[in-house]
Amino acid sequence: MTDVEKKSSHPVPTSWTYAPAPESTEIVQLRERYGLFVGGKWLDTKDHFATISPRDESPLAQVAQATEADVVNAVGVARDAFGAWSKLPGSEHAKYLFRIARILQERSREFAVLESLNGGKPIKESRDVDLPLAAAHFFYYAGWADKLEYAFPNRSPRPLGVAGQIIPWNFPLLMLAWKIAPALAGGNTVVLKPAETTPLTALLFCDVLRQAELPPGVVNIVTGDGSTGAALVDADVDKIAFTGSTEVGKAIQRRLAGTDKKLTLELGGKAANIIFDDAALDQAVEGIVNGIYFNQGHVCCAGSRLFVQESIAEPLIEKLKKRMATLRVGDPLDKNTDVGAINSKMQLEKIQELVQAGRDEGAEIYQPPCHLPEKGYWFAPTVFTNVAQSYRIAQEEIFGPVLSVLTFRTPDEAVEKANNTPYGLSAGVWTEKGSRILWMAERLRAGVVWANTYNRFDPTSPFGGYKESGFGREGGRHGVEPYLAFE
Ligand code: NDP
């Protein structure tokens, strides 16, 4: 018997036990207390709040709570810096952006560990997705900075002024990169507010700005809660870029109505991931898992509604359940972990409430057996079958590792059901037929349609929504446009 034959006659292992593979946290040096980063300096404030790690609820640092006066001051500093920064040639803007990108790459392990500590996402995701994409955004917009006059034919772009940017907790550093890179490439200055639960990578980023020798005041970071965000919306800024909930997005839009401040909103979603009967099922199962369990489902474009063609519903769901049983839920700092901690107690309660609503309304729940740690915030990967379109779990954004399965018979029915939502951020289509992909993509009211894949991101590709998922695009040439005025 040859070696190959011997090997192939061995029984295939049905389950693996993974030894712990914890990532060391020593690379991260946290201060006890952080101030606001304004004008290249740390400014202290009267009030602070604790930021914790959702994996064990341990406090990590004290963070400044910016008041309205602090925000007004930061915006004033950004305005003062705008004069000199906006007059620099594009190649100079590019120089700083390239520097920031390279430093992020050099320090990526430190940032990845801190992102997982503060936010709860698995280290393999912060390491392999968040950090490379954040650096890629800075590289990409560095490339546009000295070519803007050629980017928009027959229009002469100029910087807008001061951009106020408000970001959420699901991709803290990546959302910062999506916001800051195009703003600086366009010659603007920035005041950015990170989310209350995940301020630490934004604060570490201030160190990168100093290392890159970015002129003081060009980027300012103000931490705080929703009231700090609201103060930034009301301050003397020229533009607000917001990513977060539809509810807060609507409040901001109401606030800015009648002013000449520009606005882009990237809001919630309830994406349809649609599987036709000719799709490669095993591949589709991987796409479904990636679509909803990636980052604990804290993803605005998560494929949270699964539409399966009726003829393959049974085998597909069986395969999906088997695959779910192999997901490792636990310590975000363990390199084997697939599903980490829920970002906050509040978010956990929201997920629990909606899952209870799913049970009460009559859907059938499946959760694979998994040992959840005692401390911290956890939720097992969950799938609901027998879901009706009217159920809350099919209508509302859960923003957790919870999938609702619905079925359809014809492509028309799939489109009708997929579009039956107030949102329109993303969708997925799984089929062997290229013509069907194009037919579906034309009809789905979603800003992004992935075909035979899911959750793919690239800085060159614009991302954004329809309907209550917001307006404006981030990424690509389209992403710099909202930061420019045209002659
Ligand atoms: P929010 O929309 O409240 O938070 C997003 C950002 O806006 C945060 O920085 C927040 O600050 C800030 N903010 C809060 N209130 C105001 C305000 N009145 N004016 C200006 N800025 C404000 O989202 P949540 O964190 O409360 O999450 C709630 C739900 O929103 C989630 O369950 C999920 O469904 C959805 N969501 C969607 C996201 C997306 O990417 N589309 C991202 C995050 C959440 P602070 O953190 O201090 O409250």
Coordinates of C-alpha atoms and ligand atoms in Angstrom, one line a residue:
M1 CA 0.0 0.0 0.0
T2 CA 1.4 3.4 -0.9
D3 CA 1.5 6.2 1.7
V4 CA -1.3 8.0 -0.1
E5 CA -3.5 4.9 0.0
K6 CA -2.7 4.4 3.7
K7 CA -3.6 8.0 4.5
S8 CA -6.9 7.8 2.6
S9 CA -8.0 4.7 4.4
H10 CA -7.8 6.5 7.7
P11 CA -11.2 7.5 9.1
V12 CA -12.0 11.1 8.5
P13 CA -12.1 12.9 11.9
T14 CA -15.6 14.2 12.6
S15 CA -14.6 16.7 15.2
W16 CA -11.5 18.5 16.3
T17 CA -10.6 19.8 19.6
Y18 CA -8.6 23.0 19.3
A19 CA -6.0 23.8 22.0
P20 CA -6.2 27.5 23.1
A21 CA -4.1 29.8 20.9
P22 CA -4.3 33.1 22.7
E23 CA -2.8 36.2 21.2
S24 CA -0.6 38.1 23.6
T25 CA -1.9 41.5 24.7
E26 CA 1.5 42.7 25.8
I27 CA 2.0 44.7 22.6
V28 CA -0.7 47.1 23.6
Q29 CA 0.4 49.8 26.1
L30 CA -2.7 51.6 27.4
R31 CA -2.7 54.8 29.3
E32 CA -4.9 54.9 32.4
R33 CA -6.7 58.0 31.1
Y34 CA -7.1 59.6 27.7
G35 CA -8.0 63.2 26.9
L36 CA -9.2 64.7 23.6
F37 CA -6.8 64.9 20.7
V38 CA -7.1 68.5 19.5
G39 CA -4.5 70.5 17.6
G40 CA -2.0 67.7 18.0
K41 CA -2.2 67.8 21.8
W42 CA -4.0 65.9 24.5
L43 CA -6.6 68.1 26.2
D44 CA -8.0 66.9 29.5
T45 CA -11.7 67.2 30.3
K46 CA -13.7 67.4 33.5
D47 CA -15.6 64.1 33.0
H48 CA -14.4 60.7 32.0
F49 CA -16.0 57.3 31.5
A50 CA -14.6 53.8 31.6
T51 CA -14.2 51.8 28.4
I52 CA -14.3 48.0 29.0
S53 CA -13.5 44.8 27.2
P54 CA -16.8 43.0 26.3
R55 CA -14.9 39.6 26.6
D56 CA -14.7 39.8 30.4
E57 CA -16.1 43.2 31.3
S58 CA -12.7 44.3 32.6
P59 CA -12.0 48.1 32.5
L60 CA -9.3 49.1 30.0
A61 CA -9.0 52.8 30.4
Q62 CA -10.8 56.1 31.3
V63 CA -11.8 58.1 28.3
A64 CA -12.7 61.8 28.1
Q65 CA -16.3 62.9 27.8
A66 CA -16.3 65.9 25.5
T67 CA -18.8 68.7 26.2
E68 CA -20.4 71.0 23.7
A69 CA -17.7 73.6 24.4
D70 CA -15.0 71.0 23.8
V71 CA -16.5 70.1 20.5
V72 CA -16.8 73.8 19.5
N73 CA -13.1 74.3 20.4
A74 CA -12.1 71.2 18.3
V75 CA -14.0 72.5 15.3
G76 CA -12.4 75.9 15.7
V77 CA -8.9 74.3 15.8
A78 CA -9.8 72.3 12.7
R79 CA -11.0 75.4 10.9
D80 CA -7.7 77.2 11.8
A81 CA -5.8 74.3 10.4
F82 CA -7.9 74.2 7.2
G83 CA -6.3 77.4 5.7
A84 CA -2.7 76.0 5.4
W85 CA -3.7 72.3 4.9
S86 CA -6.1 73.1 2.0
K87 CA -3.5 75.1 0.2
L88 CA -0.9 72.3 0.2
P89 CA -0.6 70.6 -3.2
G90 CA -2.3 67.3 -3.6
S91 CA 1.0 65.5 -3.7
E92 CA 1.6 66.7 -0.1
H93 CA -1.7 65.4 1.1
A94 CA -0.8 62.1 -0.6
K95 CA 2.5 62.1 1.2
Y96 CA 0.8 62.1 4.6
L97 CA -1.8 59.6 3.6
F98 CA 0.9 57.2 2.3
R99 CA 2.8 57.6 5.6
I100 CA -0.3 56.9 7.7
A101 CA -1.0 53.8 5.6
R102 CA 2.5 52.4 6.0
I103 CA 2.5 53.1 9.8
L104 CA -0.8 51.3 10.1
Q105 CA 0.8 48.3 8.3
E106 CA 3.8 48.4 10.6
R107 CA 1.7 48.6 13.7
S108 CA -1.1 46.3 12.5
R109 CA -0.6 43.7 15.2
E110 CA -0.9 46.3 18.0
F111 CA -4.0 47.8 16.4
A112 CA -5.6 44.4 15.8
V113 CA -5.1 43.2 19.4
L114 CA -6.5 46.5 20.7
E115 CA -9.5 46.3 18.3
S116 CA -10.4 42.8 19.6
L117 CA -9.8 43.8 23.2
N118 CA -12.1 46.8 23.1
G119 CA -14.7 45.7 20.6
G120 CA -14.9 41.9 21.1
K121 CA -14.3 40.8 17.5
P122 CA -12.2 37.7 16.8
I123 CA -8.5 38.5 16.4
K124 CA -8.4 36.7 13.1
E125 CA -10.9 39.2 11.7
S126 CA -9.2 42.3 13.1
R127 CA -5.9 41.0 11.9
D128 CA -6.9 39.7 8.5
V129 CA -9.8 42.1 7.6
D130 CA -10.0 45.3 9.6
L131 CA -6.4 46.2 9.6
P132 CA -5.4 45.4 6.0
L133 CA -8.5 47.2 4.7
A134 CA -7.9 50.2 6.9
A135 CA -4.4 50.6 5.5
A136 CA -5.7 49.9 2.0
H137 CA -8.1 52.8 2.3
F138 CA -5.3 55.2 3.2
F139 CA -3.2 53.9 0.3
Y140 CA -6.1 54.1 -2.1
Y141 CA -7.0 57.7 -1.3
A142 CA -3.4 58.8 -1.2
G143 CA -3.5 57.8 -4.9
W144 CA -6.4 60.1 -5.6
A145 CA -5.1 63.1 -3.7
D146 CA -2.9 64.6 -6.5
K147 CA -5.3 63.6 -9.3
L148 CA -8.6 65.2 -8.2
E149 CA -8.6 67.8 -11.0
Y150 CA -8.7 64.9 -13.6
A151 CA -11.2 62.8 -11.6
F152 CA -14.3 64.8 -12.4
P153 CA -14.3 65.9 -16.0
N154 CA -15.3 69.5 -16.7
R155 CA -15.6 70.2 -13.0
S156 CA -13.0 71.9 -10.8
P157 CA -13.0 70.4 -7.3
R158 CA -12.0 72.3 -4.1
P159 CA -12.1 71.2 -0.5
L160 CA -15.3 71.8 1.5
G161 CA -13.7 72.8 4.8
V162 CA -14.2 71.1 8.2
A163 CA -15.8 67.6 8.1
G164 CA -17.5 66.3 11.3
Q165 CA -17.5 62.5 11.3
I166 CA -19.4 60.2 13.6
I167 CA -18.6 56.5 13.6
P168 CA -20.1 53.3 15.1
W169 CA -18.6 50.5 17.2
N170 CA -18.7 47.5 14.8
F171 CA -15.6 48.4 12.7
P172 CA -14.0 51.2 14.8
L173 CA -10.7 51.6 13.0
L174 CA -12.0 50.7 9.5
M175 CA -14.8 53.2 9.7
L176 CA -12.3 55.8 10.9
A177 CA -10.2 55.0 7.8
W178 CA -13.3 55.1 5.5
K179 CA -14.1 58.6 6.8
I180 CA -10.6 60.2 7.4
A181 CA -8.8 59.0 4.2
P182 CA -11.1 60.6 1.6
A183 CA -11.6 63.8 3.7
L184 CA -7.9 64.4 3.9
A185 CA -7.3 63.5 0.2
G186 CA -9.9 66.1 -0.7
G187 CA -7.9 68.7 1.4
N188 CA -10.4 69.0 4.3
T189 CA -9.7 68.9 8.0
V190 CA -11.6 66.7 10.4
V191 CA -13.2 66.3 13.8
L192 CA -14.1 62.7 14.4
K193 CA -16.2 61.1 17.2
P194 CA -15.7 57.4 17.8
A195 CA -18.4 55.3 19.4
E196 CA -18.7 55.3 23.1
T197 CA -17.9 51.6 23.5
T198 CA -14.9 51.5 21.2
P199 CA -12.8 54.6 21.4
L200 CA -9.4 53.0 21.9
T201 CA -8.1 52.4 18.4
A202 CA -9.1 55.9 17.4
L203 CA -7.1 57.2 20.3
L204 CA -4.1 55.0 19.4
F205 CA -4.5 56.3 15.8
C206 CA -3.6 59.8 17.2
D207 CA -0.1 58.4 17.9
V208 CA 0.1 57.4 14.2
L209 CA -0.8 60.9 13.2
R210 CA 2.0 62.3 15.3
Q211 CA 4.4 59.7 13.9
A212 CA 3.4 60.7 10.4
E213 CA 4.0 64.3 11.3
L214 CA 0.6 65.4 10.1
P215 CA 0.2 69.1 10.8
P216 CA -1.5 69.7 14.1
G217 CA -5.3 70.3 13.9
V218 CA -5.8 68.5 10.6
V219 CA -7.3 65.5 12.4
N220 CA -8.9 65.9 15.8
I221 CA -10.6 63.1 17.8
V222 CA -13.3 63.9 20.4
T223 CA -14.6 61.1 22.5
G224 CA -17.9 61.0 24.3
D225 CA -21.5 59.7 24.1
G226 CA -24.4 60.5 21.8
S227 CA -24.5 64.1 23.2
T228 CA -20.9 64.7 21.9
G229 CA -22.1 63.4 18.4
A230 CA -25.1 65.8 18.6
A231 CA -22.8 68.7 19.5
L232 CA -20.6 67.9 16.5
V233 CA -23.7 68.0 14.2
D234 CA -24.7 71.4 15.5
A235 CA -21.1 72.8 15.4
D236 CA -19.7 75.0 12.7
V237 CA -18.8 72.2 10.3
D238 CA -19.2 72.1 6.5
K239 CA -20.1 68.5 6.3
I240 CA -21.3 65.6 8.5
A241 CA -20.5 62.0 7.6
F242 CA -22.4 59.6 9.8
T243 CA -22.4 55.8 10.0
G244 CA -24.8 54.2 12.6
S245 CA -28.4 53.5 13.2
T246 CA -31.2 54.6 11.0
E247 CA -32.9 56.3 13.9
V248 CA -29.9 58.6 14.7
G249 CA -29.3 59.1 11.0
K250 CA -32.9 60.4 10.6
A251 CA -32.4 62.7 13.7
I252 CA -29.3 64.1 12.1
Q253 CA -31.0 64.7 8.8
R254 CA -33.8 66.6 10.5
R255 CA -31.2 68.7 12.4
L256 CA -29.4 69.6 9.2
A257 CA -32.4 70.4 7.1
G258 CA -32.3 74.0 6.0
T259 CA -28.6 74.4 6.7
D260 CA -26.0 74.4 4.0
K261 CA -24.0 71.6 5.7
K262 CA -23.5 68.6 3.4
L263 CA -24.5 65.2 4.7
T264 CA -23.8 61.5 3.9
L265 CA -25.5 58.7 5.9
E266 CA -24.6 55.1 6.0
L267 CA -27.3 53.4 8.1
G268 CA -28.7 50.0 8.9
G269 CA -29.6 47.1 6.7
K270 CA -31.6 43.9 6.5
A271 CA -29.9 42.2 3.5
A272 CA -31.3 39.4 1.5
N273 CA -28.9 36.5 0.7
I274 CA -30.6 34.6 -2.0
I275 CA -29.8 31.0 -2.9
F276 CA -31.1 29.4 -6.1
D277 CA -31.4 25.7 -6.6
D278 CA -28.5 25.5 -9.1
A279 CA -26.0 27.2 -6.7
A280 CA -22.9 25.3 -5.4
L281 CA -24.5 24.5 -2.0
D282 CA -21.3 24.0 0.1
Q283 CA -19.9 27.2 -1.2
A284 CA -23.2 28.9 -0.5
V285 CA -23.1 27.6 3.1
E286 CA -19.7 29.3 3.6
G287 CA -21.2 32.5 2.1
I288 CA -24.2 32.3 4.4
V289 CA -21.9 31.8 7.5
N290 CA -19.6 34.6 6.5
G291 CA -22.7 36.8 5.7
I292 CA -24.2 36.6 9.1
Y293 CA -21.7 35.3 11.7
F294 CA -18.8 37.4 10.6
N295 CA -18.1 40.0 13.4
Q296 CA -21.0 38.5 15.4
G297 CA -23.4 39.8 12.9
H298 CA -22.6 43.4 13.9
V299 CA -22.4 44.3 10.2
C300 CA -24.7 46.8 8.5
C301 CA -24.6 44.8 5.3
A302 CA -25.0 41.4 7.1
G303 CA -26.9 38.8 5.1
S304 CA -29.5 38.5 7.9
R305 CA -32.4 37.3 5.7
L306 CA -31.7 34.1 3.9
F307 CA -34.0 33.3 1.0
V308 CA -33.7 29.7 -0.2
Q309 CA -35.4 28.3 -3.3
E310 CA -37.9 25.9 -1.9
S311 CA -36.6 22.8 -3.7
I312 CA -33.3 22.9 -1.9
A313 CA -34.4 24.4 1.4
E314 CA -34.1 21.1 3.4
P315 CA -30.6 20.0 2.3
L316 CA -29.3 23.5 2.5
I317 CA -30.5 24.1 6.0
E318 CA -29.2 20.7 7.1
K319 CA -25.7 21.6 5.7
L320 CA -25.9 25.0 7.4
K321 CA -26.7 23.6 10.8
K322 CA -23.8 21.1 10.5
R323 CA -21.5 23.9 9.6
M324 CA -22.8 26.1 12.5
A325 CA -21.9 23.3 14.9
T326 CA -18.2 23.7 13.9
L327 CA -18.1 27.5 14.7
R328 CA -15.9 28.2 17.7
V329 CA -17.5 30.8 19.9
G330 CA -15.3 32.4 22.6
D331 CA -12.4 34.6 23.5
P332 CA -11.8 37.1 20.8
L333 CA -8.1 37.1 21.5
D334 CA -7.9 33.3 20.7
K335 CA -6.6 32.8 17.1
N336 CA -9.1 29.9 16.6
T337 CA -12.2 31.9 17.5
D338 CA -14.8 32.3 14.8
V339 CA -17.4 34.2 16.8
G340 CA -16.3 36.6 19.5
A341 CA -18.0 38.7 22.1
I342 CA -21.1 40.9 21.6
N343 CA -20.0 44.5 21.7
S344 CA -21.9 45.7 24.7
K345 CA -24.5 44.8 27.3
M346 CA -27.0 47.0 25.5
Q347 CA -26.5 45.3 22.2
L348 CA -26.8 41.9 23.8
E349 CA -30.1 42.9 25.4
K350 CA -31.4 44.1 22.0
I351 CA -30.4 40.7 20.4
Q352 CA -32.1 38.8 23.2
E353 CA -35.3 40.8 22.9
L354 CA -35.6 40.2 19.2
V355 CA -34.7 36.5 19.5
Q356 CA -37.5 36.2 22.1
A357 CA -39.8 38.0 19.7
G358 CA -38.9 35.4 17.0
R359 CA -39.8 32.6 19.4
D360 CA -43.0 34.2 20.5
E361 CA -44.1 34.8 16.9
G362 CA -43.7 31.1 16.1
A363 CA -40.4 30.7 14.3
E364 CA -38.3 27.6 14.9
I365 CA -35.0 28.3 16.5
Y366 CA -31.7 26.3 16.2
Q367 CA -28.5 27.1 18.1
P368 CA -25.6 24.6 18.0
P369 CA -24.3 23.4 21.4
C370 CA -21.5 25.7 22.6
H371 CA -20.0 26.7 25.9
L372 CA -20.3 30.4 26.4
P373 CA -17.9 32.0 28.8
E374 CA -19.4 33.1 32.1
K375 CA -18.1 36.6 32.1
G376 CA -18.6 39.0 29.3
Y377 CA -21.3 39.3 26.6
W378 CA -22.1 36.3 24.4
F379 CA -24.7 35.1 22.1
A380 CA -24.7 31.7 20.3
P381 CA -24.9 31.6 16.5
T382 CA -28.7 31.3 15.8
V383 CA -30.8 30.4 12.9
F384 CA -34.6 30.8 12.7
T385 CA -36.7 28.7 10.2
N386 CA -40.4 28.9 9.6
V387 CA -40.1 32.7 9.5
A388 CA -42.9 34.8 8.0
Q389 CA -42.2 38.1 6.2
S390 CA -44.2 39.9 8.9
Y391 CA -42.1 38.7 11.8
R392 CA -40.0 41.3 13.6
I393 CA -36.9 39.0 13.0
A394 CA -37.5 39.4 9.2
Q395 CA -38.2 43.1 9.4
E396 CA -35.9 44.7 12.0
E397 CA -32.1 44.9 12.0
I398 CA -30.9 42.6 14.8
F399 CA -27.2 43.4 14.4
G400 CA -26.3 40.1 16.0
P401 CA -25.5 36.5 15.0
V402 CA -29.1 35.7 14.1
L403 CA -30.3 34.5 10.7
S404 CA -33.9 34.3 9.5
V405 CA -34.6 31.8 6.8
L406 CA -37.4 32.3 4.3
T407 CA -38.2 30.5 1.1
F408 CA -39.2 31.3 -2.5
R409 CA -40.2 29.5 -5.7
T410 CA -39.4 31.8 -8.6
P411 CA -36.9 34.6 -9.3
D412 CA -39.7 37.1 -9.3
E413 CA -40.9 36.0 -5.9
A414 CA -37.3 36.3 -4.6
V415 CA -37.0 39.8 -5.9
E416 CA -40.4 40.8 -4.5
K417 CA -39.6 39.4 -1.0
A418 CA -36.0 40.7 -0.9
N419 CA -37.1 44.2 -1.7
N420 CA -39.9 44.1 0.9
T421 CA -37.9 46.0 3.5
P422 CA -37.3 49.7 4.3
Y423 CA -33.6 49.1 3.9
G424 CA -31.5 48.7 0.8
L425 CA -27.8 48.4 1.6
S426 CA -26.7 45.0 0.2
A427 CA -27.7 41.6 -1.2
G428 CA -26.2 38.3 -2.2
V429 CA -27.2 36.1 -5.1
W430 CA -26.0 32.5 -5.4
T431 CA -26.5 30.7 -8.8
E432 CA -24.6 29.1 -11.6
K433 CA -26.2 31.3 -14.2
G434 CA -24.5 34.6 -15.1
S435 CA -27.6 35.9 -16.8
R436 CA -29.7 35.3 -13.7
I437 CA -27.1 37.2 -11.6
L438 CA -27.5 40.2 -13.9
W439 CA -31.3 39.9 -14.0
M440 CA -31.4 39.9 -10.2
A441 CA -28.8 42.6 -9.7
E442 CA -30.9 44.9 -12.0
R443 CA -34.0 44.4 -9.8
L444 CA -32.6 44.3 -6.3
R445 CA -32.9 47.7 -4.6
A446 CA -29.6 47.4 -2.8
G447 CA -26.4 49.5 -3.1
V448 CA -24.2 46.4 -3.3
V449 CA -25.1 43.1 -4.8
W450 CA -22.6 40.3 -4.3
A451 CA -22.7 37.3 -6.7
N452 CA -21.5 33.9 -5.4
T453 CA -19.7 35.6 -2.5
Y454 CA -20.5 37.8 0.4
N455 CA -19.0 40.6 2.5
R456 CA -16.3 41.4 0.0
F457 CA -14.7 44.8 0.4
D458 CA -12.3 46.8 -1.6
P459 CA -11.4 50.5 -1.3
T460 CA -11.8 51.0 -5.0
S461 CA -15.5 49.9 -4.9
P462 CA -18.2 52.4 -3.8
F463 CA -20.4 51.2 -0.9
G464 CA -23.7 52.8 0.3
G465 CA -27.4 52.4 0.5
Y466 CA -30.9 53.0 -0.9
K467 CA -34.0 54.0 1.1
E468 CA -33.5 53.9 4.9
S469 CA -30.0 52.6 4.5
G470 CA -28.9 56.1 3.8
F471 CA -27.3 58.0 0.9
G472 CA -23.8 58.9 -0.4
R473 CA -21.1 56.4 -1.2
E474 CA -17.9 55.5 0.6
G475 CA -15.0 54.0 -1.3
G476 CA -13.9 54.5 -4.9
R477 CA -13.8 57.9 -6.6
H478 CA -17.4 58.3 -5.5
G479 CA -16.2 58.3 -1.9
V480 CA -14.1 61.5 -2.2
E481 CA -16.8 63.4 -4.1
P482 CA -18.9 64.2 -0.9
Y483 CA -15.8 65.9 0.5
L484 CA -15.5 68.3 -2.4
A485 CA -17.2 71.5 -3.7
F486 CA -17.2 72.1 -7.4
E487 CA -16.8 75.4 -9.3
Ligands
NDP1 P1 -26.0 54.8 17.1 O1 -26.5 55.2 15.8 O2 -26.6 55.4 18.3 O3 -24.4 55.2 17.1 C1 -23.6 55.6 16.0 C2 -22.7 56.8 16.4 O4 -23.6 57.9 16.6 C3 -22.0 56.6 17.7 O5 -20.8 57.3 17.7 C4 -23.0 57.3 18.7 O6 -22.4 57.7 19.9 C5 -23.4 58.5 17.9 N1 -24.6 59.1 18.3 C6 -25.6 58.7 19.1 N2 -26.6 59.5 19.2 C7 -26.3 60.6 18.5 C8 -27.0 61.8 18.1 N3 -28.1 62.2 18.6 N4 -26.3 62.7 17.3 C9 -25.2 62.4 16.8 N5 -24.5 61.2 17.0 C10 -25.1 60.4 17.9 O7 -25.9 53.3 17.1 P2 -25.9 52.4 18.5 O8 -24.5 52.2 18.9 O9 -26.9 52.9 19.5 O10 -26.5 51.0 17.9 C11 -28.0 50.9 17.9 C12 -28.3 50.1 16.6 O11 -27.9 50.8 15.5 C13 -27.7 48.8 16.5 O12 -28.3 47.8 17.3 C14 -27.7 48.5 15.1 O13 -29.0 48.0 14.7 C15 -27.6 49.9 14.5 N6 -26.2 50.2 14.0 C16 -25.9 50.2 12.7 C17 -24.6 50.5 12.3 C18 -24.3 50.5 10.9 O14 -23.1 50.4 10.5 N7 -25.2 50.8 10.0 C19 -23.5 50.6 13.2 C20 -23.9 50.6 14.6 C21 -25.2 50.4 15.0 P3 -22.3 56.7 21.1 O15 -21.6 55.5 20.7 O16 -21.6 57.5 22.1 O17 -23.8 56.5 21.5

